[in-house]
mmCIF file of C-alpha atoms in Angstrom:
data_model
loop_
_atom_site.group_PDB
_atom_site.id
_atom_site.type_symbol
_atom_site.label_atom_id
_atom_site.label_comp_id
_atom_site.label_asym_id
_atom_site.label_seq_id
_atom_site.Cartn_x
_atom_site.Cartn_y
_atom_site.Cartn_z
ATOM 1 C CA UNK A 18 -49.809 97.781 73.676
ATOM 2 C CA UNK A 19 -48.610 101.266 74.935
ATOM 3 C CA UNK A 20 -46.604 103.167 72.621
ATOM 4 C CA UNK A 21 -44.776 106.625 73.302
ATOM 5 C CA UNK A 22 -45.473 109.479 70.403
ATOM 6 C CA UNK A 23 -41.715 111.083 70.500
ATOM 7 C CA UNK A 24 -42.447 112.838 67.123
ATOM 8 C CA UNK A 25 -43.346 116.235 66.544
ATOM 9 C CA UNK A 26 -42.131 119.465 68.292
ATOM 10 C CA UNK A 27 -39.399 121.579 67.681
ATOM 11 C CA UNK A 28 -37.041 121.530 64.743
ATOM 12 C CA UNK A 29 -35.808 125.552 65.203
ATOM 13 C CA UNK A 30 -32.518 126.112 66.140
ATOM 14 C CA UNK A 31 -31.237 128.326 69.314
ATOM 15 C CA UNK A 32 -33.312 129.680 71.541
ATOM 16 C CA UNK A 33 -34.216 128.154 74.896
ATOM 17 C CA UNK A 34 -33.922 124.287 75.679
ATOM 18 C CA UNK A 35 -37.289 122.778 76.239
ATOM 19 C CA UNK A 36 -38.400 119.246 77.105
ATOM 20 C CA UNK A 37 -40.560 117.349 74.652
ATOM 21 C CA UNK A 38 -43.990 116.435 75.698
ATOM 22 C CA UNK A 39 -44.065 113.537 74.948
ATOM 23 C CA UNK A 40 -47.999 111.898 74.410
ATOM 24 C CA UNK A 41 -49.149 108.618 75.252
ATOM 25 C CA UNK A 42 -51.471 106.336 73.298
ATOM 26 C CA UNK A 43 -52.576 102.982 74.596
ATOM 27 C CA UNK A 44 -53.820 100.161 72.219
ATOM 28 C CA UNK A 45 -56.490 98.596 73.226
ATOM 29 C CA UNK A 46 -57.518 96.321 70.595
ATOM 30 C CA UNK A 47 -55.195 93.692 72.947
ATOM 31 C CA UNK A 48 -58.369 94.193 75.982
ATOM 32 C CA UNK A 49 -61.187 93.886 73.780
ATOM 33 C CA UNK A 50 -60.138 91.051 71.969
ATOM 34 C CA UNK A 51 -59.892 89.408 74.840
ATOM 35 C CA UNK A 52 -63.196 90.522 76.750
ATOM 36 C CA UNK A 53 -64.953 88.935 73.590
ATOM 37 C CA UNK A 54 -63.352 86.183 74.088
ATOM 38 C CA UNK A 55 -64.475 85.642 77.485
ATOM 39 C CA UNK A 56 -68.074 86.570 76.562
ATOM 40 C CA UNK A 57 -67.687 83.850 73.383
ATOM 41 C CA UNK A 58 -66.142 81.485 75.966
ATOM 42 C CA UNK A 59 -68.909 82.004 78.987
ATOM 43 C CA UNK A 60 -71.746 82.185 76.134
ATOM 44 C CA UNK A 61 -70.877 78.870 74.825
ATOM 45 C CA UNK A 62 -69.936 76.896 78.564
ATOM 46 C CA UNK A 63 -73.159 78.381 80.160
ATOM 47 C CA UNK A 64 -76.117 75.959 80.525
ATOM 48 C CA UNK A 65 -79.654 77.525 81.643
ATOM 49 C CA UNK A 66 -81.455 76.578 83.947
ATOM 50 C CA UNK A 67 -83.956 73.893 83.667
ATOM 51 C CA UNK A 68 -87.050 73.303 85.483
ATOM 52 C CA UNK A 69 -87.155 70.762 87.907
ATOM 53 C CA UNK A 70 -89.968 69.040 88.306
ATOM 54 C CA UNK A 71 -91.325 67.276 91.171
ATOM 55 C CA UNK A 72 -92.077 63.555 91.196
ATOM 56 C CA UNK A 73 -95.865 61.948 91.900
ATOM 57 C CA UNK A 74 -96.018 58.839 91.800
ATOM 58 C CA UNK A 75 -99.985 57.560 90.658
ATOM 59 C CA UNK A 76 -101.384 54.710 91.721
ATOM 60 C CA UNK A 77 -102.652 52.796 88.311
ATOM 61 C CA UNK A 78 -105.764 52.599 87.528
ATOM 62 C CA UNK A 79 -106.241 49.293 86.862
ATOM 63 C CA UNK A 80 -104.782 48.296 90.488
ATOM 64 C CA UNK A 81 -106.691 46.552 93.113
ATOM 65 C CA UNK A 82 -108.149 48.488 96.388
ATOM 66 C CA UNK A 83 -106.175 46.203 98.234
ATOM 67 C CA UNK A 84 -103.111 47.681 98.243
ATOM 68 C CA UNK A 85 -104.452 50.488 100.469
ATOM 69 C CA UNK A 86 -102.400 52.070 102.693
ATOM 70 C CA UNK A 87 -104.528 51.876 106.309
ATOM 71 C CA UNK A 88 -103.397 55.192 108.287
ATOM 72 C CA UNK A 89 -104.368 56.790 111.792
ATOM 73 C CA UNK A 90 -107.170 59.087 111.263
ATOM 74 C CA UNK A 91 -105.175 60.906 114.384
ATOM 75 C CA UNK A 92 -102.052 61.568 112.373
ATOM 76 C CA UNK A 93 -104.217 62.329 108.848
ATOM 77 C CA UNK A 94 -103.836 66.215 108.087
ATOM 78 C CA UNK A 95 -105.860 67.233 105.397
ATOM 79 C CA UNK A 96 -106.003 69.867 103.118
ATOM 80 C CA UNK A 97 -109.121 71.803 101.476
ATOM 81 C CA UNK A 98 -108.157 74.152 98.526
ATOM 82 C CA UNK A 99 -110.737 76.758 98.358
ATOM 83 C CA UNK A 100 -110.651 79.748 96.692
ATOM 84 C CA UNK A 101 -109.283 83.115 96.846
ATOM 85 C CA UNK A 102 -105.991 81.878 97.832
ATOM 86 C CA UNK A 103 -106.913 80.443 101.180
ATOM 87 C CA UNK A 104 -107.337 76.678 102.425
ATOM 88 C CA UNK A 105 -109.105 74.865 105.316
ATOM 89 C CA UNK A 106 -107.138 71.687 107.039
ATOM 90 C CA UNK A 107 -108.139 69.272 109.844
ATOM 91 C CA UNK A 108 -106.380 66.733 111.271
ATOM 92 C CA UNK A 109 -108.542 63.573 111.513
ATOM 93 C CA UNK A 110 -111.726 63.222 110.319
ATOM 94 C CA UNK A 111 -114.471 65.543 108.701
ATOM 95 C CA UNK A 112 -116.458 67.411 111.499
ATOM 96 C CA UNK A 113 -114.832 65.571 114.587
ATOM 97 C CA UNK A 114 -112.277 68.195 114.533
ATOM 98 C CA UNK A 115 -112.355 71.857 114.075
ATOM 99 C CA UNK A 116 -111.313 73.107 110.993
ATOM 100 C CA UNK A 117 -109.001 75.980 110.826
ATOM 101 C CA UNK A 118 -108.624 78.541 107.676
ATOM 102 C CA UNK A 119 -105.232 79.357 106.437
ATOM 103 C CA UNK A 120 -103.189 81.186 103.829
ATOM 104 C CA UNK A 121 -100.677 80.107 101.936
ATOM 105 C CA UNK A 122 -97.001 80.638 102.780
ATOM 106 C CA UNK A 123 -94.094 81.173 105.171
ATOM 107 C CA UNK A 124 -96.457 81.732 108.013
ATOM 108 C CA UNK A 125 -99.451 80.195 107.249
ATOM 109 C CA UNK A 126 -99.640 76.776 105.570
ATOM 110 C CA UNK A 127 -95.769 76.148 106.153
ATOM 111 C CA UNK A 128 -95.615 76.834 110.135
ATOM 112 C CA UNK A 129 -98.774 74.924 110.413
ATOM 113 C CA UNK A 130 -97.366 71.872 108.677
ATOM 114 C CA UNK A 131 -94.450 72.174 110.864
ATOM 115 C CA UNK A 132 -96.255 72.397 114.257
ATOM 116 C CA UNK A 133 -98.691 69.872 113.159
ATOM 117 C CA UNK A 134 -95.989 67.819 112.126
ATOM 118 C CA UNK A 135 -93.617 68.113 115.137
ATOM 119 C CA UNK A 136 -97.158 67.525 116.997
ATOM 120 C CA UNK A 137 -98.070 64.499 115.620
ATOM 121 C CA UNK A 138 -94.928 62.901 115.557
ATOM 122 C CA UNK A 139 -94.256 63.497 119.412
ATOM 123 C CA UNK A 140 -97.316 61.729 120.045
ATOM 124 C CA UNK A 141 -97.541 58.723 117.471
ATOM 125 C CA UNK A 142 -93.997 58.867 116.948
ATOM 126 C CA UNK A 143 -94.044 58.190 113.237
ATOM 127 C CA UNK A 144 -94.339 61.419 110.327
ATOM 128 C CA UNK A 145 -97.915 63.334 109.303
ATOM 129 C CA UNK A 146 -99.424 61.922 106.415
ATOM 130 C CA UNK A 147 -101.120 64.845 104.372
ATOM 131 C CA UNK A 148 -104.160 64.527 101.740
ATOM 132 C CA UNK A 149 -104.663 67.442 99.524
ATOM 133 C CA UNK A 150 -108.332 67.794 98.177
ATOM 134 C CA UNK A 151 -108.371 70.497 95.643
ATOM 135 C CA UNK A 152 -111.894 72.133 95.452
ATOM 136 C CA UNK A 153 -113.490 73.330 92.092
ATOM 137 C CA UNK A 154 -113.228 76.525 92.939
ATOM 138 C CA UNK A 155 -109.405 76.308 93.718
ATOM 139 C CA UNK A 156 -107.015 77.288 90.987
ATOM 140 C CA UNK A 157 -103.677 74.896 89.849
ATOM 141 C CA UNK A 158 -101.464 77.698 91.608
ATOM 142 C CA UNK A 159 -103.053 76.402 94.674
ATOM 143 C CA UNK A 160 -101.819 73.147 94.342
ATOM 144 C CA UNK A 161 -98.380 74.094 93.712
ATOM 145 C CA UNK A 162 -98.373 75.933 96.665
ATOM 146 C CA UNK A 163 -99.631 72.944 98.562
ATOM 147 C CA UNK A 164 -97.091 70.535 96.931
ATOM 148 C CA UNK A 165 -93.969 73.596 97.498
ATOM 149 C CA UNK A 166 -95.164 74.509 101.379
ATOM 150 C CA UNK A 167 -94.868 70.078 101.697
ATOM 151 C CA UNK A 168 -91.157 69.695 99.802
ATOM 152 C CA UNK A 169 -89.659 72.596 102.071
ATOM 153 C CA UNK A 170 -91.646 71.203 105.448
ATOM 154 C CA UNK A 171 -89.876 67.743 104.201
ATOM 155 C CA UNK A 172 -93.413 65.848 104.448
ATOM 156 C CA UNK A 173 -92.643 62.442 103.993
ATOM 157 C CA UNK A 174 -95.902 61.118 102.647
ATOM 158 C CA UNK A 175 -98.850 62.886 100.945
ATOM 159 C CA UNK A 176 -101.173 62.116 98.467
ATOM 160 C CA UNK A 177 -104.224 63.703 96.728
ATOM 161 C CA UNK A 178 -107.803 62.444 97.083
ATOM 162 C CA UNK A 179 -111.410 64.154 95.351
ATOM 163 C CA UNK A 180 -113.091 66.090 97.950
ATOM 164 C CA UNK A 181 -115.649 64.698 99.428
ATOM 165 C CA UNK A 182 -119.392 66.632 99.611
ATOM 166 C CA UNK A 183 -119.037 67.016 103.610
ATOM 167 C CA UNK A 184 -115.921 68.924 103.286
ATOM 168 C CA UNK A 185 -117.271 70.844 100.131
ATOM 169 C CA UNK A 186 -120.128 72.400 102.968
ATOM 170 C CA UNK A 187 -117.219 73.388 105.184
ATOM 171 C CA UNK A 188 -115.878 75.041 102.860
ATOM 172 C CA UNK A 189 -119.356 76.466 101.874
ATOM 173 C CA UNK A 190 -119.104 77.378 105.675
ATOM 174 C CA UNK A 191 -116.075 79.101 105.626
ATOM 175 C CA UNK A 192 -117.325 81.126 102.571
ATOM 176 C CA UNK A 193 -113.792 79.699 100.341
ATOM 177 C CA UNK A 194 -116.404 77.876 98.233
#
C-alpha cells in the first residue's frame, strides 16, 4: 500500500503561494508477506534429491555352473583396475592380445568402450560384453568409474569376475600393481 503524506507545511497566512511537497511512503509489509510465503510454499513442495542407485543383479550362490553364459572370447573386453587411477583392458584372452593402459574418463576409458564397442559389433554383429576385475590395489572409486564410463557408453552386458594371477603379472608389468 502507497499512501500520500499531505500533512504538514504551511499554516501562515499571506505571503507567496507555494505548492505542498507532498512525500511518499510505500508499505511494504504487503511484498514481504508475500515473499515468505513463497519461500514457506517452495520450502514445503521441494523434494531433494535422492541418490539413484544402479542395479547388479548377482548370480546366487547356491546356483549351479550350468547356467553359464558361453561368450566369444573375440567380443570379451576386459577390464583390470590397477592402481593410481589407471586400468589395463584386452579384448579376448589374457596374453593373446596386447594390453593397452588407460585412464579413466571422457577420453580414456569412455572413447575406448565406444570404439571397441562400435568395433566389435560391426564385426560379430551383436554388443561387447565387458568383465571388470578389480585388483587389490584398486580403490572402490575405481569401480564406480568403471560401472559410470559403462551406463553412459550404454553397455548392454557386463559383469564382474576375481582377477585372475596372469592378469595380476600384467598388471605387475605395467607397474599399476
Amino acid at each position: 500500500m502507497a499512501e500520500l503524506d499531505t500533512s504538514g507545511g504551511g499554516g501562515k497566512k499571506g505571503g507567496k503561494v507555494r505548492s505542498k511537497k507532498q512525500s511518499t511512503r510505500v508499505d511494504l509489509t504487503a511484498m514481504v508477506d508475500l515473499a515468505f510465503l513463497l519461500i514457506t510454499f517452495f520450502i514445503m513442495t521441494t523434494t531433494l534429491s535422492k541418490p539413484k542407485a544402479m542395479d547388479v543383479a548377482m548370480p546366487d550362490k547356491d546356483e549351479k555352473q550350468d547356467n553359464q553364459l558361453d561368450v566369444a572370447a573375440s567380443r570379451t573386453m576386459t577390464l583390470l583396475l590397477g592402481k593410481d587411477n589407471k586400468l589395463m583392458w584386452y579384448i579376448g584372452e589374457p596374453g593373446k592380445t596386447a594390453p593397452e593402459v588407460e585412464g579413466y574418463g571422457k577420453k580414456g576409458l569412455r572413447q575406448t568402450l565406444l570404439d571397441k564397442s562400435k568395433e566389435v559389433q560391426e564385426k560379430t554383429g551383436k554388443f561387447m560384453f565387458v568383465i571388470i576385475k578389480p585388483s587389490n590395489k584398486s580403490v572402490y572409486k575405481n569401480m564406480v568409474d568403471a560401472l559410470d564410463e559403462i551406463a553412459i557408453t550404454n553397455i548392454q552386458s557386463y559383469g564382474f569376475a576375481e582377477i585372475l594371477p596372469v592378469e595380476t603379472k600384467l598388471l605387475q608389468e605395467q607397474g599399476l600393481y
